[in-house]
CSV table of C-alpha atoms in Angstrom, one decimal:
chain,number,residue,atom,x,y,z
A,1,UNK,CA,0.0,0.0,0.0
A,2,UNK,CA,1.3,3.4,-0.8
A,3,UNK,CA,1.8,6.2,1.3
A,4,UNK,CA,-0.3,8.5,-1.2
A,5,UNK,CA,-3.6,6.1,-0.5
A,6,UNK,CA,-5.9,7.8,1.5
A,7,UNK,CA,-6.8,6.2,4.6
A,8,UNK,CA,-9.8,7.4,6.3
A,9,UNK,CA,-10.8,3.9,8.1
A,10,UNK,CA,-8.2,1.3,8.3
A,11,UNK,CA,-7.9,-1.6,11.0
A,12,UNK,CA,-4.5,-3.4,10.5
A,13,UNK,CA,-2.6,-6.5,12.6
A,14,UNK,CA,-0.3,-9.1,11.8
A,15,UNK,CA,-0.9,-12.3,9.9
A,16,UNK,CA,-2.1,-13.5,6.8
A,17,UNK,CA,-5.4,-12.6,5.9
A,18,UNK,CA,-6.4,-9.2,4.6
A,19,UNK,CA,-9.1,-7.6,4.0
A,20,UNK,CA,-9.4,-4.2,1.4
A,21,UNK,CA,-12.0,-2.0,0.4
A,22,UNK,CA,-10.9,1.2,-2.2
A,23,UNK,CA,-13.9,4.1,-2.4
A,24,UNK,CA,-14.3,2.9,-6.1
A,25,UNK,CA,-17.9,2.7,-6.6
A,26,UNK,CA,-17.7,-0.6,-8.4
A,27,UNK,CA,-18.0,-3.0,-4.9
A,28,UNK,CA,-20.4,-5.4,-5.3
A,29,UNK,CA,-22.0,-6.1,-1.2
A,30,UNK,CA,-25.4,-8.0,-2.1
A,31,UNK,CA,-24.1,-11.6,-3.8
A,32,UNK,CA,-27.0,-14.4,-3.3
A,33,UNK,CA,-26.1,-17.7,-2.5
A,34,UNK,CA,-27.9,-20.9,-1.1
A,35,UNK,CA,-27.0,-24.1,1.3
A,36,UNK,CA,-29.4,-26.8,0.8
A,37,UNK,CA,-31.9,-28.1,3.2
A,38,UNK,CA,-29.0,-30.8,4.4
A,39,UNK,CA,-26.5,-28.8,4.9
A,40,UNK,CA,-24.5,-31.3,1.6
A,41,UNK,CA,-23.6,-28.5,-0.3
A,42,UNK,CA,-23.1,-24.9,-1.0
A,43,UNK,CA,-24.1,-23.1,-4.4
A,44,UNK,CA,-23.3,-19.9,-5.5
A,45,UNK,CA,-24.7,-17.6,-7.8
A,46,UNK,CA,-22.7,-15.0,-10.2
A,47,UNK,CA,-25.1,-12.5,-9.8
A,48,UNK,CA,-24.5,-9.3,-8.2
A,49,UNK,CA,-26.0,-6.0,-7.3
A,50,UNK,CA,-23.2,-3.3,-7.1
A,51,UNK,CA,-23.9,-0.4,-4.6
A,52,UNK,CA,-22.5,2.9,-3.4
A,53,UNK,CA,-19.6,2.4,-1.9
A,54,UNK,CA,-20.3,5.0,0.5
A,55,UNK,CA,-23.2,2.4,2.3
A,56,UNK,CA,-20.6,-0.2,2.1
A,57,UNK,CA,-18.0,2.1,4.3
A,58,UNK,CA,-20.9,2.7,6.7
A,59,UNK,CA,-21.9,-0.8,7.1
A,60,UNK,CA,-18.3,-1.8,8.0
A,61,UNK,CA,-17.6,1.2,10.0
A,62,UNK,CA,-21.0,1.0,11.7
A,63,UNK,CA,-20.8,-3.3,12.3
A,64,UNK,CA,-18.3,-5.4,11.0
A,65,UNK,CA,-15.0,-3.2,12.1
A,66,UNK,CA,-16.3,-2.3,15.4
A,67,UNK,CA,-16.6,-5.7,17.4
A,68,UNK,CA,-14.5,-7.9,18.6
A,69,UNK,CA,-13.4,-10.4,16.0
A,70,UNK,CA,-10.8,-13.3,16.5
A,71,UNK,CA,-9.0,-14.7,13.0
A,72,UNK,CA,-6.3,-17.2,13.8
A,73,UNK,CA,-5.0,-18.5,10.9
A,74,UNK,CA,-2.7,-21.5,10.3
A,75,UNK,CA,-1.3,-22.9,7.3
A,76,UNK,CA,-3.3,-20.3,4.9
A,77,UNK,CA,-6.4,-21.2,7.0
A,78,UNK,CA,-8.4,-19.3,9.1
A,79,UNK,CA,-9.5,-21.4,12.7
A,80,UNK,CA,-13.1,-20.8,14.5
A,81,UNK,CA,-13.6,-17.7,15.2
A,82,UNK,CA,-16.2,-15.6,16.4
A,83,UNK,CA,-17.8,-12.0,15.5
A,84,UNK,CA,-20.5,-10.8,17.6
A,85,UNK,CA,-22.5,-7.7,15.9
A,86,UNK,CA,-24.4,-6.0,19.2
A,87,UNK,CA,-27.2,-4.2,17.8
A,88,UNK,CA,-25.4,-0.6,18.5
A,89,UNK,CA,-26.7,0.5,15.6
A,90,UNK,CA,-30.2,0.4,13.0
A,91,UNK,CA,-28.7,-1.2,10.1
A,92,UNK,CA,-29.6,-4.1,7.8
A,93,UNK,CA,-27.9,-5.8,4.9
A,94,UNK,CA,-30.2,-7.6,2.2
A,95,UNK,CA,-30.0,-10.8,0.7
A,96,UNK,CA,-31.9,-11.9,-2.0
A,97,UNK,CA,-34.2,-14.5,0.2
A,98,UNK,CA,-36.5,-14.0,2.8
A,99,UNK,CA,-34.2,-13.0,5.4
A,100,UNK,CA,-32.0,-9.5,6.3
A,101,UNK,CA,-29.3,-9.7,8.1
A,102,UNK,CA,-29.4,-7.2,11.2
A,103,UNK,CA,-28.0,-5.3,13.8
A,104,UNK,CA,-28.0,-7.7,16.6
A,105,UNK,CA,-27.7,-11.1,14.8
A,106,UNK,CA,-24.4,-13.5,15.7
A,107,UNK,CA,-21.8,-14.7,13.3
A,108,UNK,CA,-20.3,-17.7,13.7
A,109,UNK,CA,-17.1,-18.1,11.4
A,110,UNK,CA,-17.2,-22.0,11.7
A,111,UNK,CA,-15.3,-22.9,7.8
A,112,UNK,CA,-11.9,-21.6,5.7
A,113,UNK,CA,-11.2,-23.1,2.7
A,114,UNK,CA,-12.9,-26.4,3.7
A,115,UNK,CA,-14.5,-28.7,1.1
A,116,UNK,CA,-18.7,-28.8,1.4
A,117,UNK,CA,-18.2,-32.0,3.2
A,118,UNK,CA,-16.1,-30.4,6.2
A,119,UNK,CA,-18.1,-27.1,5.8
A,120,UNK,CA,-21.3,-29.3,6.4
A,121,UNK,CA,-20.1,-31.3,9.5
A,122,UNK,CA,-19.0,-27.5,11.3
A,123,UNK,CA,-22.7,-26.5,10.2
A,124,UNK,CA,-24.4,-29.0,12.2
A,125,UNK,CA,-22.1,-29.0,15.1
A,126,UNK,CA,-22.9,-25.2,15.3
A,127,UNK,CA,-26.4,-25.4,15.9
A,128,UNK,CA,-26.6,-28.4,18.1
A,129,UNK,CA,-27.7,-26.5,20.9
A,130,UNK,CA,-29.1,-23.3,19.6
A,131,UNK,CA,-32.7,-22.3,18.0
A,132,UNK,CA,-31.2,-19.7,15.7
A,133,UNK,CA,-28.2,-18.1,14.4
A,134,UNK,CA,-26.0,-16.7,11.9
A,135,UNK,CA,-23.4,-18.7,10.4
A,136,UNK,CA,-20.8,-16.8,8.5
A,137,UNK,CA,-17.4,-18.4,6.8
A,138,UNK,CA,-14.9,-16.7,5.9
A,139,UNK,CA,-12.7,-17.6,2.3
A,140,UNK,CA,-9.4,-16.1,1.1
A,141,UNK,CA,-8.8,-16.7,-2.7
A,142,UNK,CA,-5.2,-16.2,-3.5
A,143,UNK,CA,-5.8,-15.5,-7.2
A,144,UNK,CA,-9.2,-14.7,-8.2
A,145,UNK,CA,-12.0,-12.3,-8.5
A,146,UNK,CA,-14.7,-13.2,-6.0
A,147,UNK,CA,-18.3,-11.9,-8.4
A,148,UNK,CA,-20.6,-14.4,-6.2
A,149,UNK,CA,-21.7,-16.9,-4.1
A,150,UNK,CA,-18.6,-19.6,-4.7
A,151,UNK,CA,-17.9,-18.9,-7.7
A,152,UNK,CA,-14.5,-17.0,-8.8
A,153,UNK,CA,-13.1,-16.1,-12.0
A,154,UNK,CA,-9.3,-16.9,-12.8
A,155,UNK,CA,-8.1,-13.9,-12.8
A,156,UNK,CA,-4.8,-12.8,-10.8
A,157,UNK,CA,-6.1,-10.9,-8.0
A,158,UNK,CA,-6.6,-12.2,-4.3
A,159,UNK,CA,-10.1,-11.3,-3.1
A,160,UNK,CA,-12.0,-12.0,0.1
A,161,UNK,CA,-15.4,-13.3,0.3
A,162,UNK,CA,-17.6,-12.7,3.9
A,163,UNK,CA,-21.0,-14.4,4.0
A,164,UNK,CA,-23.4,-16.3,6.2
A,165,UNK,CA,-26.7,-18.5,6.2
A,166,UNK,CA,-29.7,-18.0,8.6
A,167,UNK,CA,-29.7,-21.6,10.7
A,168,UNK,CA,-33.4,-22.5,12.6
A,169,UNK,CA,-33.0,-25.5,14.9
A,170,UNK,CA,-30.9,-28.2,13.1
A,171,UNK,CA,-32.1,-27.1,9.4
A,172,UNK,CA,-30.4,-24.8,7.2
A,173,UNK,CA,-32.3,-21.5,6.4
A,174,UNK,CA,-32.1,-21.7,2.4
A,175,UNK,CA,-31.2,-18.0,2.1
A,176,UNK,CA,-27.5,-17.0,2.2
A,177,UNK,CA,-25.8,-13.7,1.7
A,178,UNK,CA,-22.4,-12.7,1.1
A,179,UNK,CA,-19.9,-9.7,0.7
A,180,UNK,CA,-17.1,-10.0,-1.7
A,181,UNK,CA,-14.1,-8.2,-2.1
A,182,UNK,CA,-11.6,-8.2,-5.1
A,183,UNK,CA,-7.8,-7.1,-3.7
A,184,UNK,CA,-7.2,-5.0,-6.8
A,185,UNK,CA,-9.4,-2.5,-6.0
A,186,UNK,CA,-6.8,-1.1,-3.7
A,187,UNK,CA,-5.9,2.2,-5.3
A,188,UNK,CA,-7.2,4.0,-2.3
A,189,UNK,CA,-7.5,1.3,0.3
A,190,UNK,CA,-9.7,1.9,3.3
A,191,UNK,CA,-9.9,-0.7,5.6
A,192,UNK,CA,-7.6,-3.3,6.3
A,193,UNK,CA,-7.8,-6.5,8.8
A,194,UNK,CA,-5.6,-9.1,9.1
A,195,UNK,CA,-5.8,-12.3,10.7
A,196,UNK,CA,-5.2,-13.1,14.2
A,197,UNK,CA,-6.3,-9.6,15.4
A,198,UNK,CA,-9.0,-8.3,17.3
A,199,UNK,CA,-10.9,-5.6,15.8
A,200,UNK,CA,-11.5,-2.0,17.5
A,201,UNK,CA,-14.9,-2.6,18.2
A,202,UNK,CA,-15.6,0.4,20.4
A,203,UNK,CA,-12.7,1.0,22.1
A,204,UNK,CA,-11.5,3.0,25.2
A,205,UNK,CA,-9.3,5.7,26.7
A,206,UNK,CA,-5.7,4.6,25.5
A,207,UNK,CA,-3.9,8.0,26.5
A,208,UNK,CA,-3.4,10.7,29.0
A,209,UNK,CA,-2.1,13.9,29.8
A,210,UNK,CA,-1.5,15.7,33.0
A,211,UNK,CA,-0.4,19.1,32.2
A,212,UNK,CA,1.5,18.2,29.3
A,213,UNK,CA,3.1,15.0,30.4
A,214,UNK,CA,1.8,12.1,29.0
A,215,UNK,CA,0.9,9.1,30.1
A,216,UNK,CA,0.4,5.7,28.1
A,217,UNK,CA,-2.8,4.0,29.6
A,218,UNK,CA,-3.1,-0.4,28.7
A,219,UNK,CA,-3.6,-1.8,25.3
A,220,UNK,CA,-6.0,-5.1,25.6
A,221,UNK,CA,-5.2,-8.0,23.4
A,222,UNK,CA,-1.5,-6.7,23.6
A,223,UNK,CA,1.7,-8.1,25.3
A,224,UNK,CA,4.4,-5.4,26.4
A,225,UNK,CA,5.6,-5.5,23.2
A,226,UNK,CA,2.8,-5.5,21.1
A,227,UNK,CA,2.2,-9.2,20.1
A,228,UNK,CA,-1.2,-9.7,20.0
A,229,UNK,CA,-3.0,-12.1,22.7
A,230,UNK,CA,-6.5,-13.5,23.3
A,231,UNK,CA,-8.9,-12.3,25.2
A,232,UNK,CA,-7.8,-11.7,29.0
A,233,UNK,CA,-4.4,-12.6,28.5
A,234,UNK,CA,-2.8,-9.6,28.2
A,235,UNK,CA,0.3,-8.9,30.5
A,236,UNK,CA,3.2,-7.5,31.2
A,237,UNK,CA,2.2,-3.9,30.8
A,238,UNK,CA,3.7,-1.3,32.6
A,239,UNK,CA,1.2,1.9,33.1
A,240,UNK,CA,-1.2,4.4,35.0
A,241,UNK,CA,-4.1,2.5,34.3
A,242,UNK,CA,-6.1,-0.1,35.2
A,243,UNK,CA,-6.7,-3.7,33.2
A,244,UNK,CA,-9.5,-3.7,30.4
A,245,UNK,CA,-9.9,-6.7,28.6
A,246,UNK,CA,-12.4,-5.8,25.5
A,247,UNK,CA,-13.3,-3.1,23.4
A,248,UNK,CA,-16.3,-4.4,23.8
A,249,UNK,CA,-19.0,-1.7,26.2
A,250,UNK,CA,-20.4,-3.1,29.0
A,251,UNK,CA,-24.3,-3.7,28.9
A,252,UNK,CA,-25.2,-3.8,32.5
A,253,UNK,CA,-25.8,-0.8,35.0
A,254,UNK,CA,-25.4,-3.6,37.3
A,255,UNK,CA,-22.1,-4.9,36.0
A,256,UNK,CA,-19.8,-6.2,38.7
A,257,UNK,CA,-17.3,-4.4,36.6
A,258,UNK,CA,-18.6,-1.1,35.9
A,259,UNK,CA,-16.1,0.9,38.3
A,260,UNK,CA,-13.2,0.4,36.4
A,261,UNK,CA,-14.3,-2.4,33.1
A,262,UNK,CA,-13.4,-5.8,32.8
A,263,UNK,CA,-11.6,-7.0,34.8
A,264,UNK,CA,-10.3,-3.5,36.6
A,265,UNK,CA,-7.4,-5.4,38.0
A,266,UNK,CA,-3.8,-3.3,38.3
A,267,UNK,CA,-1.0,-3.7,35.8
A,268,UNK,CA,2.5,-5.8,35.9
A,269,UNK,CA,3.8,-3.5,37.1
A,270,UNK,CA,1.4,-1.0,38.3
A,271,UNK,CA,2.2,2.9,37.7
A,272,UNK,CA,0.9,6.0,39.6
A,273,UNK,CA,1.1,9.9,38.2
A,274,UNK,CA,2.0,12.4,40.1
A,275,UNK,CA,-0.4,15.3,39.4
A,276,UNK,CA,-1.0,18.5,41.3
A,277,UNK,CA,-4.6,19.5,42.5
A,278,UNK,CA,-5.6,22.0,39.8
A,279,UNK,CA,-4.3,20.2,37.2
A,280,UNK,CA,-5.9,19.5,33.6
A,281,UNK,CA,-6.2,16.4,32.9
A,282,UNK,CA,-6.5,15.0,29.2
A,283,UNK,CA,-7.9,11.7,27.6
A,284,UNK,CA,-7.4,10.2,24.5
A,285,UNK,CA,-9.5,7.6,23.1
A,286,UNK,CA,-9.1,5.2,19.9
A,287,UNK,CA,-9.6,8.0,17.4
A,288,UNK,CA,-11.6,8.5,15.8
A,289,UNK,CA,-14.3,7.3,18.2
A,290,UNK,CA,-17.4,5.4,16.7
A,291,UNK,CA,-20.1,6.9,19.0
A,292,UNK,CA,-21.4,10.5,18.9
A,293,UNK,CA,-25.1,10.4,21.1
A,294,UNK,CA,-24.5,10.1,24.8
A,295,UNK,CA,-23.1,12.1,28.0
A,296,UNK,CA,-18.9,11.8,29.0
A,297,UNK,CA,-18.5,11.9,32.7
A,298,UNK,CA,-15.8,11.7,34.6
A,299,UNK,CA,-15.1,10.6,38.1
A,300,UNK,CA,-12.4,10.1,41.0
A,301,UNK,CA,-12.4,8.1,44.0
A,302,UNK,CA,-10.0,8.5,46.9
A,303,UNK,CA,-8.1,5.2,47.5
A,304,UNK,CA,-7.2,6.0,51.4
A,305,UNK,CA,-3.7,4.2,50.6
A,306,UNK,CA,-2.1,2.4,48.1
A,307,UNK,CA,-4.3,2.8,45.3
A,308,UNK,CA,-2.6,-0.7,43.6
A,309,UNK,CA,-4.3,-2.3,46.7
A,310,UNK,CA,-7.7,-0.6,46.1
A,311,UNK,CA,-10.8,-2.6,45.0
A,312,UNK,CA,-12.7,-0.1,42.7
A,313,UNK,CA,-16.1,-1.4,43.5
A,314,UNK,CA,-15.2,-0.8,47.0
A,315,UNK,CA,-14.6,2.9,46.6
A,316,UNK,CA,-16.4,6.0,47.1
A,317,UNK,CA,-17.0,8.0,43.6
A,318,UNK,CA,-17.9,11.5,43.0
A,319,UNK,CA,-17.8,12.9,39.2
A,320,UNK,CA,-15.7,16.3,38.6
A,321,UNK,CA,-17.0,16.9,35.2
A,322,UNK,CA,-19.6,16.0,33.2
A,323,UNK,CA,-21.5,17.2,29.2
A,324,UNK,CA,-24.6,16.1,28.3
A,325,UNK,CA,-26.7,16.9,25.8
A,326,UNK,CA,-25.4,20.5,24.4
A,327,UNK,CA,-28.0,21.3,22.3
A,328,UNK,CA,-30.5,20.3,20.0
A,329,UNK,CA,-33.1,17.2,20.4
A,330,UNK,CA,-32.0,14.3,22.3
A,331,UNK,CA,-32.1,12.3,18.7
A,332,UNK,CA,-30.5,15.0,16.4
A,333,UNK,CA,-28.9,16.9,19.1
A,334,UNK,CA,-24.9,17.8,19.7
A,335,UNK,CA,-24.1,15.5,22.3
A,336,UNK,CA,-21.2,15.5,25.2
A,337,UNK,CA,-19.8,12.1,23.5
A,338,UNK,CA,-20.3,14.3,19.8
A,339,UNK,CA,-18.0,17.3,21.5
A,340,UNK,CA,-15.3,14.3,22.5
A,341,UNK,CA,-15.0,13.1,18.8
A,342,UNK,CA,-14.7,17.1,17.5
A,343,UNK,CA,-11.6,17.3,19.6
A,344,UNK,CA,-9.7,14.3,18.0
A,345,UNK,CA,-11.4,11.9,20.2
A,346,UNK,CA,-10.2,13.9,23.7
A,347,UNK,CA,-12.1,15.4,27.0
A,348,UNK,CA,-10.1,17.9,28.9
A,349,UNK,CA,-10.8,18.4,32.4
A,350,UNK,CA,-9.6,19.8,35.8
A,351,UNK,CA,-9.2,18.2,38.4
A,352,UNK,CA,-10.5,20.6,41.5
A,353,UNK,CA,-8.0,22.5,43.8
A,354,UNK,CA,-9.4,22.2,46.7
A,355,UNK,CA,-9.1,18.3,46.2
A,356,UNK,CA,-6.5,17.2,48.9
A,357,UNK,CA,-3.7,15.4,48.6
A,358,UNK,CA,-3.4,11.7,48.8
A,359,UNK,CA,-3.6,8.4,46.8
A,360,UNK,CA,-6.9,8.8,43.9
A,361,UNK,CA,-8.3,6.6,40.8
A,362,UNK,CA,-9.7,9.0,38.2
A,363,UNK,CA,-12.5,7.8,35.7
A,364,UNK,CA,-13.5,8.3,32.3
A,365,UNK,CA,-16.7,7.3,31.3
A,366,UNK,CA,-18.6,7.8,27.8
A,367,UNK,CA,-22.1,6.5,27.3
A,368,UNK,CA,-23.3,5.5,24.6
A,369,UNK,CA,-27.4,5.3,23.8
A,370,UNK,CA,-27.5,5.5,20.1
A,371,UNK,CA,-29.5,1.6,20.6
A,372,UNK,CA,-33.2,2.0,21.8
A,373,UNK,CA,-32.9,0.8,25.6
A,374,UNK,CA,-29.3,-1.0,25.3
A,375,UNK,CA,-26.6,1.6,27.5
A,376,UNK,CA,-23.5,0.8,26.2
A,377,UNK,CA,-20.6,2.0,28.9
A,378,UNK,CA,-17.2,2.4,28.1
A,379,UNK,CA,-15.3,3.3,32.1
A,380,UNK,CA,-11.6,3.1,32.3
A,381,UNK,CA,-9.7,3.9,35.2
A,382,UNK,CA,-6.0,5.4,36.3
A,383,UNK,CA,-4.1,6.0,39.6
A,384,UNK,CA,-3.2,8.9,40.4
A,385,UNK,CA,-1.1,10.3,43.4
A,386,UNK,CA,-2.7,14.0,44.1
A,387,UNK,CA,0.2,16.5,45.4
A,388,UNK,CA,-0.4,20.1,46.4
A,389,UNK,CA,-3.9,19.9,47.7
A,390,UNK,CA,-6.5,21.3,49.3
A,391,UNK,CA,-9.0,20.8,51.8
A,392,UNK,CA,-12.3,20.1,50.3
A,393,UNK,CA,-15.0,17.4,50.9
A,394,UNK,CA,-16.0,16.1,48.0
A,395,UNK,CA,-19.1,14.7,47.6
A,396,UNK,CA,-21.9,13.3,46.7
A,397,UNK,CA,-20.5,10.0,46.4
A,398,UNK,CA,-21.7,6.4,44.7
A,399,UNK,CA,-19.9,3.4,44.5
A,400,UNK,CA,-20.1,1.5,40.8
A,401,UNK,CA,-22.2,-0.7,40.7
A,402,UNK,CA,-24.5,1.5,42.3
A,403,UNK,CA,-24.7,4.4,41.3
A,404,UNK,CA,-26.6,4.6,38.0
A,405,UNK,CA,-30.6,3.2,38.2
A,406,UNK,CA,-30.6,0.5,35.1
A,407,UNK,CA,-34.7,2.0,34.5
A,408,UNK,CA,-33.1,5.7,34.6
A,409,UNK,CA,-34.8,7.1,32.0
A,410,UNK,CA,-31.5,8.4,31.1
A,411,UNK,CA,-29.9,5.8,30.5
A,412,UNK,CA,-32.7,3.0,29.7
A,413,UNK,CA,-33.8,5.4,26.8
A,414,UNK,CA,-34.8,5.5,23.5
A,415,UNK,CA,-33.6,8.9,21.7
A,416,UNK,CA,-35.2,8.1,18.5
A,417,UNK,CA,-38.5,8.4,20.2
A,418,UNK,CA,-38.2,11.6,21.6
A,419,UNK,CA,-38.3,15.5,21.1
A,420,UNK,CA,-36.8,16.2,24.0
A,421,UNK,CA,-34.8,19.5,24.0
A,422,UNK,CA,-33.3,18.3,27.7
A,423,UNK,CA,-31.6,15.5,29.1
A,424,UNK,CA,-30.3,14.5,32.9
A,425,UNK,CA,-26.4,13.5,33.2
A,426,UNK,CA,-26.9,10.0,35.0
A,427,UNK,CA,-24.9,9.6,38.3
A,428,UNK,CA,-24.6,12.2,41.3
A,429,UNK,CA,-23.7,15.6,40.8
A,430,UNK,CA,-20.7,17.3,40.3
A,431,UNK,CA,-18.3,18.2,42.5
A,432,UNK,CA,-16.2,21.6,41.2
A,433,UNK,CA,-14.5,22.1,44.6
């Protein structure tokens, strides 16, 4: 790839499979296929029905880029996998049967250059024990143009084919859908994802500053020198911030790991910042960030000691800043989370002076309620050692879990629904000192 290409969405890690998209308008996203009613084979169909671009780049952005996605390849093939698409979003992608695929639906990749035969046997043991679901396989053609269903055309380009069935008990849906993707249309790539890597599905705060100095916060699926790792495995980091093992939001006001995200736990080794009362404080999430309708808040807790001895859910929380909605409706408005993306994906704040001095965890926390009723909350924590204080009470306090009400209207909300001009900040007030 050239360094004139013009990347405006691009997800890249090591390994062998790829995947490309160029802003031609020539993509073709809607290719029909069907499995029959045993599961024995797979046929494809040539047929195609190009569309812009532009709702192909949405659809990934929106979906397919922004969840977790595990692709471990070996030998040229790609293992099971699995991508989850949470319905964070109102999308749909037709096929040509009776079935859309939607926001909300779960791929399984279960089959990789298989043979019918193989991709059969990984189709039944999918659905053993589920009612429905979404299988999806995943095939990497070293040299030729994907223009349907199975089929490819000899020609000497690499392309990448995506597409899934609709599975009901332990018969096969007949309607299949899939997205195909020739590698020569890479004059201006977009996007690329490789195999063995873990897609940004959402994200979190990766980066801070305190007056200037920065401070590298952890990096999930990553050892200390950047080799990718499952899920929760991740070690060997050195910084200010607590453990989070997904980019994936939590779901659950209720969450046993909403102070600080899953799983919270300190670093190896565990670092503090030293940061006067009165300070500005600065963080940086995975830019740019995907969500633009819901409220940033942020919080800090005193840790009485040692904060790398502190249990987050134990502590007492009170929020020092906080943006709602700015202006506008509540489902075309300018929202606190919009303001965060306008400043390269950053929320400056102060931290009070009348704070005293000792041992504190400071939170960020964007919510995001762009889904009808489903929160999704992104919290990531740091420890801080406070120098230079004060001697204010903060308060109110909560403790997480706790301190948001999962029937808040604010937070168990619809936006779409509503015309309203004014929205409450979940969580206590906040404290300015």
């Amino acid at each position: 790839m050239s360094t004139d290409d013009q990347i405006s969405l691009r997800v890249e890690f090591t390994g062998g499979l790829e995947l490309l998209f160029s802003n031609q308008r020539s993509h073709n996203v809607t290719v029909p296929a069907f499995v029959s009613t045993d599961g024995s084979s797979v046929y494809g169909s040539a047929n195609t029905n190009p569309v812009d671009v532009n709702y192909l780049l949405r659809y990934l952005r929106d979906n397919l880029l922004k969840e977790r996605v595990e692709l471990f390849m070996e030998n040229n093939t790609i293992r099971p996998g699995i991508l989850v698409l949470i319905n964070d979003s109102d999308w749909e992608l037709e096929g040509e049967g009776d079935y859309q695929l939607r926001s909300g639906d779960e791929i399984v990749f279960i089959s990789t250059l298989h043979g019918d035969a193989e991709r059969s046997v990984a189709l039944r043991n999918a659905v053993r024990s589920r009612s429905k679901i979404i299988v999806g396989m995943v095939s990497k053609y070293r040299h030729c143009h994907i223009s349907g269903g199975n089929y490819c055309l000899p020609i000497t380009c690499p392309g990448i084919q995506l597409h899934w069935v609709v599975v009901m008990g332990k018969l096969f849906h007949r309607t299949s859908s899939s997205l195909s993707i020739a590698k020569n249309m890479r004059s201006s790539a977009l996007i690329a994802l490789c195999s063995a890597a873990v897609a940004a599905a959402h994200g979190g705060v990766l980066q801070y500053s305190f007056d200037g100095d920065f401070y590298n916060g952890f990096v999930p699926y990553n050892t200390a020198t950047g080799q990718f790792v499952p899920y929760n495995t991740a070690t060997g980091q050195s910084t200010i911030q607590r453990q989070w093992a997904t980019y994936n939001p939590i779901t659950d006001a209720t969450d046993a790991n909403l102070a600080c995200n899953d799983p919270g736990t300190v670093t190896d080794p565990q670092l503090t910042a030293t940061v006067p009362a009165g300070s500005t404080v600065t963080a940086f999430w995975n830019n740019p960030w995907p969500h633009t309708i819901g409220p940033m808040m942020i919080y800090m807790a005193n840790c009485n000691a040692d904060c790398s001895s502190a249990d987050p859910a134990s502590l007492a929380w009170f929020k020092i800043d906080e943006s709602g909605l700015i202006s506008g409706t509540v489902a075309d408005g300018f929202w606190g989370s919009g303001l965060m993306v306008q400043q390269n994906s950053s929320w400056t704040s102060t931290i009070p002076a009348a704070l005293p001095s000792g041992n504190y965890m400071i939170r960020h926390e964007t919510l995001a309620i762009h889904t009808a009723n489903q929160p999704q909350f992104y919290p990531e924590c740091a420890q801080l050692q406070i120098t230079d204080g004060g001697s204010g009470s903060p308060s109110p306090t909560v403790k997480f879990p706790g301190g948001y009400d999962p029937n808040d209207p604010s937070i168990n909300i619809d936006v779409y629904s509503s015309t309203a001009t004014s929205y409450t900040v979940p969580g206590p007030a906040v404290w300015t000192g």
